[in-house]
Coordinates of C-alpha atoms and ligand atoms in Angstrom, one line a residue:
X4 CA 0.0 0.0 0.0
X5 CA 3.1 2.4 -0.7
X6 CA 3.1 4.9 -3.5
X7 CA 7.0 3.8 -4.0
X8 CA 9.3 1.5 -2.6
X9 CA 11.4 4.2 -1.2
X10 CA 9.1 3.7 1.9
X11 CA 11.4 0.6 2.7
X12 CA 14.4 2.7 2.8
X13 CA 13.0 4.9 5.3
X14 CA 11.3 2.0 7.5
X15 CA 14.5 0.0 8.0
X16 CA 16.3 3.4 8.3
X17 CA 13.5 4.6 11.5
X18 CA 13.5 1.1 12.8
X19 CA 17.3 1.2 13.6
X20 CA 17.3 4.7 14.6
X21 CA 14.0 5.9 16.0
X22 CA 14.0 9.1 14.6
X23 CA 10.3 9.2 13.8
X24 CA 8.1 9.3 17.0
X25 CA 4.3 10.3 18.4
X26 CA 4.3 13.7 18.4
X27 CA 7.2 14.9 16.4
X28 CA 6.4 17.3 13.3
X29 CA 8.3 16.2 10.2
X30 CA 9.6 18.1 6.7
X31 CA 9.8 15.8 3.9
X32 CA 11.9 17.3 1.0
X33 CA 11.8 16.0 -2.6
X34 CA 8.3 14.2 -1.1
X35 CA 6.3 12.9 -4.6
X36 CA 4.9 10.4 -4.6
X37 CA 4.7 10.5 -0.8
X38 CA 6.2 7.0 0.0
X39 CA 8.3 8.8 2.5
X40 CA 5.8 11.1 3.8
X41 CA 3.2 7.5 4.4
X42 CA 5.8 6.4 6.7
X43 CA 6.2 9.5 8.7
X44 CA 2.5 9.8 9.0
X45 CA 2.0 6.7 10.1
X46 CA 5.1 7.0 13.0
X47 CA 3.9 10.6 14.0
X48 CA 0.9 9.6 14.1
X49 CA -0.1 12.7 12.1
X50 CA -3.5 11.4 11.5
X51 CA -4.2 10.6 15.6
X52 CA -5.1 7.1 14.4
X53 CA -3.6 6.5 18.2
X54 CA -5.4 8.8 20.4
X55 CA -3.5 7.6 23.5
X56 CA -0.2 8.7 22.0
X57 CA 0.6 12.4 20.9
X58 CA 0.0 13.7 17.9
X59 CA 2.7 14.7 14.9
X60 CA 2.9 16.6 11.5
X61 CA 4.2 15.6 8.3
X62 CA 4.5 18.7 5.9
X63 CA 5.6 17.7 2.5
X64 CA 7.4 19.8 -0.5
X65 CA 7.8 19.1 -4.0
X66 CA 8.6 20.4 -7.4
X67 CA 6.0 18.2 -9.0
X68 CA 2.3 17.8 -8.1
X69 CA 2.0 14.9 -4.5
X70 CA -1.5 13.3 -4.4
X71 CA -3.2 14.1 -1.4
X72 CA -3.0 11.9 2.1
X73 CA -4.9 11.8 5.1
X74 CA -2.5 13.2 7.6
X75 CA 0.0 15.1 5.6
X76 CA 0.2 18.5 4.3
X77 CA 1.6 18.8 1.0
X78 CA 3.4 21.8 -0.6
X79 CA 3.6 20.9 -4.3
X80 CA 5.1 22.6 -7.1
X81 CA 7.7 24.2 -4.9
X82 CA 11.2 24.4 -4.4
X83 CA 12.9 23.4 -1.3
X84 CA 16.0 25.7 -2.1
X85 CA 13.9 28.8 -1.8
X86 CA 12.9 31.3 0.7
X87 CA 9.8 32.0 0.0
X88 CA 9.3 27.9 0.7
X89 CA 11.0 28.2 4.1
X90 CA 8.4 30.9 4.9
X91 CA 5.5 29.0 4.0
X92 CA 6.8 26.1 6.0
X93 CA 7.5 28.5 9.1
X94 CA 3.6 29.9 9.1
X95 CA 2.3 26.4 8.9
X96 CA 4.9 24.4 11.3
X97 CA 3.4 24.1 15.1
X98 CA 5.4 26.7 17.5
X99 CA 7.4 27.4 13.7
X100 CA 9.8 24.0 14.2
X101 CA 10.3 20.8 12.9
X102 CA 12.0 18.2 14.7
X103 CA 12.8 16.4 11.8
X104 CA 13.7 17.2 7.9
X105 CA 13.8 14.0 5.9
X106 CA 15.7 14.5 2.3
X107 CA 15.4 12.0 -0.6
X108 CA 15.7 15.0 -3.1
X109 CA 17.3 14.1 -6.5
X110 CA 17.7 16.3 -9.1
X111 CA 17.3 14.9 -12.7
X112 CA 20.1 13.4 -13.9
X113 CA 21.9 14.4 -16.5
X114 CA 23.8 11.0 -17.4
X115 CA 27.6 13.1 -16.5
X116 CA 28.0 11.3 -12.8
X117 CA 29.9 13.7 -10.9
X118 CA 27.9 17.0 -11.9
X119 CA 24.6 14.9 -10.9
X120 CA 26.8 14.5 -7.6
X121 CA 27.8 17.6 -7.0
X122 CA 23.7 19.1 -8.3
X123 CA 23.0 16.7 -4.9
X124 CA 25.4 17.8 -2.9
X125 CA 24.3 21.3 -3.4
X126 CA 20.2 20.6 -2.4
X127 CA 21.7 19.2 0.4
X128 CA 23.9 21.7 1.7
X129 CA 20.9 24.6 0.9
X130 CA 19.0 22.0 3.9
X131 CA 21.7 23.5 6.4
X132 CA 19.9 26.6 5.8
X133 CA 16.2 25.2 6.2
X134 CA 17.7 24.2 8.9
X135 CA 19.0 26.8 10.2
X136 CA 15.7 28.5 10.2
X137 CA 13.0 26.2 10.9
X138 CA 14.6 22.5 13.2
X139 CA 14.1 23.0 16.3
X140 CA 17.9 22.6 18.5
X141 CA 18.0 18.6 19.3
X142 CA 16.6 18.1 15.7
X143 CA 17.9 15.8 13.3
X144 CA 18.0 15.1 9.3
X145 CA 18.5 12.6 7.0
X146 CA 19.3 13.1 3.5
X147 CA 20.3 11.0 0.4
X148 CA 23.6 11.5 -1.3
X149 CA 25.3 10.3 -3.9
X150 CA 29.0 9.2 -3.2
X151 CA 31.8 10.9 -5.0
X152 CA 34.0 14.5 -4.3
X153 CA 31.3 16.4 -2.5
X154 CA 30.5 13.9 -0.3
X155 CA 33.2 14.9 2.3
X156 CA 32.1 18.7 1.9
X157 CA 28.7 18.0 3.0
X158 CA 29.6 15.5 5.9
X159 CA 31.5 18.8 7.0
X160 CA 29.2 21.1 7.2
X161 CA 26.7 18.8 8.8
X162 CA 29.3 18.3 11.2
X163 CA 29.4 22.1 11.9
X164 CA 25.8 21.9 12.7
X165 CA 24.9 18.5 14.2
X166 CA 26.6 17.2 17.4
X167 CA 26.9 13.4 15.6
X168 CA 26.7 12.4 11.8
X169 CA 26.9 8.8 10.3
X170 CA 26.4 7.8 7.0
X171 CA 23.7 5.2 6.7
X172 CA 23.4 2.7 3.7
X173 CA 20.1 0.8 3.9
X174 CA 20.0 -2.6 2.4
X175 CA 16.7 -1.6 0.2
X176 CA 19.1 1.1 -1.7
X177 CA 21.9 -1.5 -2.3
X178 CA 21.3 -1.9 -5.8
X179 CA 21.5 1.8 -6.1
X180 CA 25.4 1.6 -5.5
X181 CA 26.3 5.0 -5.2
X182 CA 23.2 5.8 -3.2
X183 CA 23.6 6.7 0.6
X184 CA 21.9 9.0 3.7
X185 CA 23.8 10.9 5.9
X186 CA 21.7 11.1 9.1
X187 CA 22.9 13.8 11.2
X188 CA 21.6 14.3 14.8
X189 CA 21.3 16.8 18.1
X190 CA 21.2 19.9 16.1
X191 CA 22.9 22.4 17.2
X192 CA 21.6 26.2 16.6
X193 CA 23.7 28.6 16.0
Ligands
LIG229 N1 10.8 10.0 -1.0 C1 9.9 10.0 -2.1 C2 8.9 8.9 -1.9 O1 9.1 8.0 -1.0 O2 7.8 8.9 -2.5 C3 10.6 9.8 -3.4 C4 11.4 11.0 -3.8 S1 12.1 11.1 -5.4 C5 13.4 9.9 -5.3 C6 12.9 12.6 -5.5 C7 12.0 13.9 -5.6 O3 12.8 15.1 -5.3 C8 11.4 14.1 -7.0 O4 10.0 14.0 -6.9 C9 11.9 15.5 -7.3 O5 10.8 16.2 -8.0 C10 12.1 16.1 -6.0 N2 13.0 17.3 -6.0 C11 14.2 17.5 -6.7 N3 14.6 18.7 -6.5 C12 13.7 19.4 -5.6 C13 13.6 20.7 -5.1 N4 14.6 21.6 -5.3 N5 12.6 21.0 -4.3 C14 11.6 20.1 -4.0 N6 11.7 18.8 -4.5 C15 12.7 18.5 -5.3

């Protein structure tokens, strides 16, 4: 009942590390289909399908158009990388913060690997400032990278910002070789 197998990816990633729980309120970036964003519904609890637990928000953001789901609030047709996104997202977040920003952003590729790479590496690194404005301190993210030259830059500057940073390859992405997250946790604000 997924809308992508990518939901795998994030289940085996939230089952190790717990990042998802009751309560929490949750930015998915690069969210169509809304795989991702099922999950973090579901593991907020977004829709208060558990009335004895506290009660989440998933908010998630797309360049292209993210059918509608009970539970989430989608911003589609937007960019991530923009400010006048991160302003949406600050009226409509609870108390202005999210605890968590999940990232499985990919631009198109253009076939030539390492300017793909570096295209990622870029989305990922304009996350520090969506961060910077909108996770709450104690926050954490996860985004997907692709390996190669860049990759150490943005381990770097989420080391700046987060207290601990690991790279996490989950089993459902092994096919996808060059394919990893870098989950970086206890945000720290400057
Ligand atoms: N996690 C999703 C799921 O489980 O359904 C799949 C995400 S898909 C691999 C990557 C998405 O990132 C694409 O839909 C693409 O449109 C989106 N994307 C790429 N650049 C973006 C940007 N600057 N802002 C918002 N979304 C972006």
């Amino acid at each position: 009942h997924f809308r992508c197998r990518s939901a795998f990816k994030l289940l085996e990633i939230d089952d190790r590390y717990r990042l998802l729980k009751p309560g929490l309120s949750v930015i998915d970036c690069g969210a169509a289909p809304g795989a991702w964003s099922q999950v973090a519904v579901q593991r907020v609890n977004s829709t208060g399908e558990r009335p004895d637990l506290a009660r989440g928000c998933v908010f998630g953001i797309d360049l292209l158009h993210i059918a509608p789901l009970q539970g989430a609030h989608f911003l589609s047709n937007r960019d991530i990388t923009s400010p006048s996104t991160h302003a949406e997202l600050q009226e409509l977040l609870p108390q202005a913060y999210a605890d968590v920003i999940l990232s499985d952003m990919a631009p198109n590729a253009t076939g030539l690997r390492e300017l793909d790479q570096e295209r990622l590496v870029c989305m990922c690194l304009s996350l520090l400032e969506l961060a910077e404005k909108l996770l709450r301190p104690g926050g954490s993210l996860l985004c997907k990278y692709w390996d190669g030259a860049l990759a150490p830059k943005l381990r770097e500057g989420l080391t700046r910002a987060f207290q601990d940073v690991k790279t996490v390859k989950p089993k459902a992405s092994r096919k996808e070789s060059a394919e990893s997250y870098f989950l970086a946790r206890t945000f720290r604000k400057t």
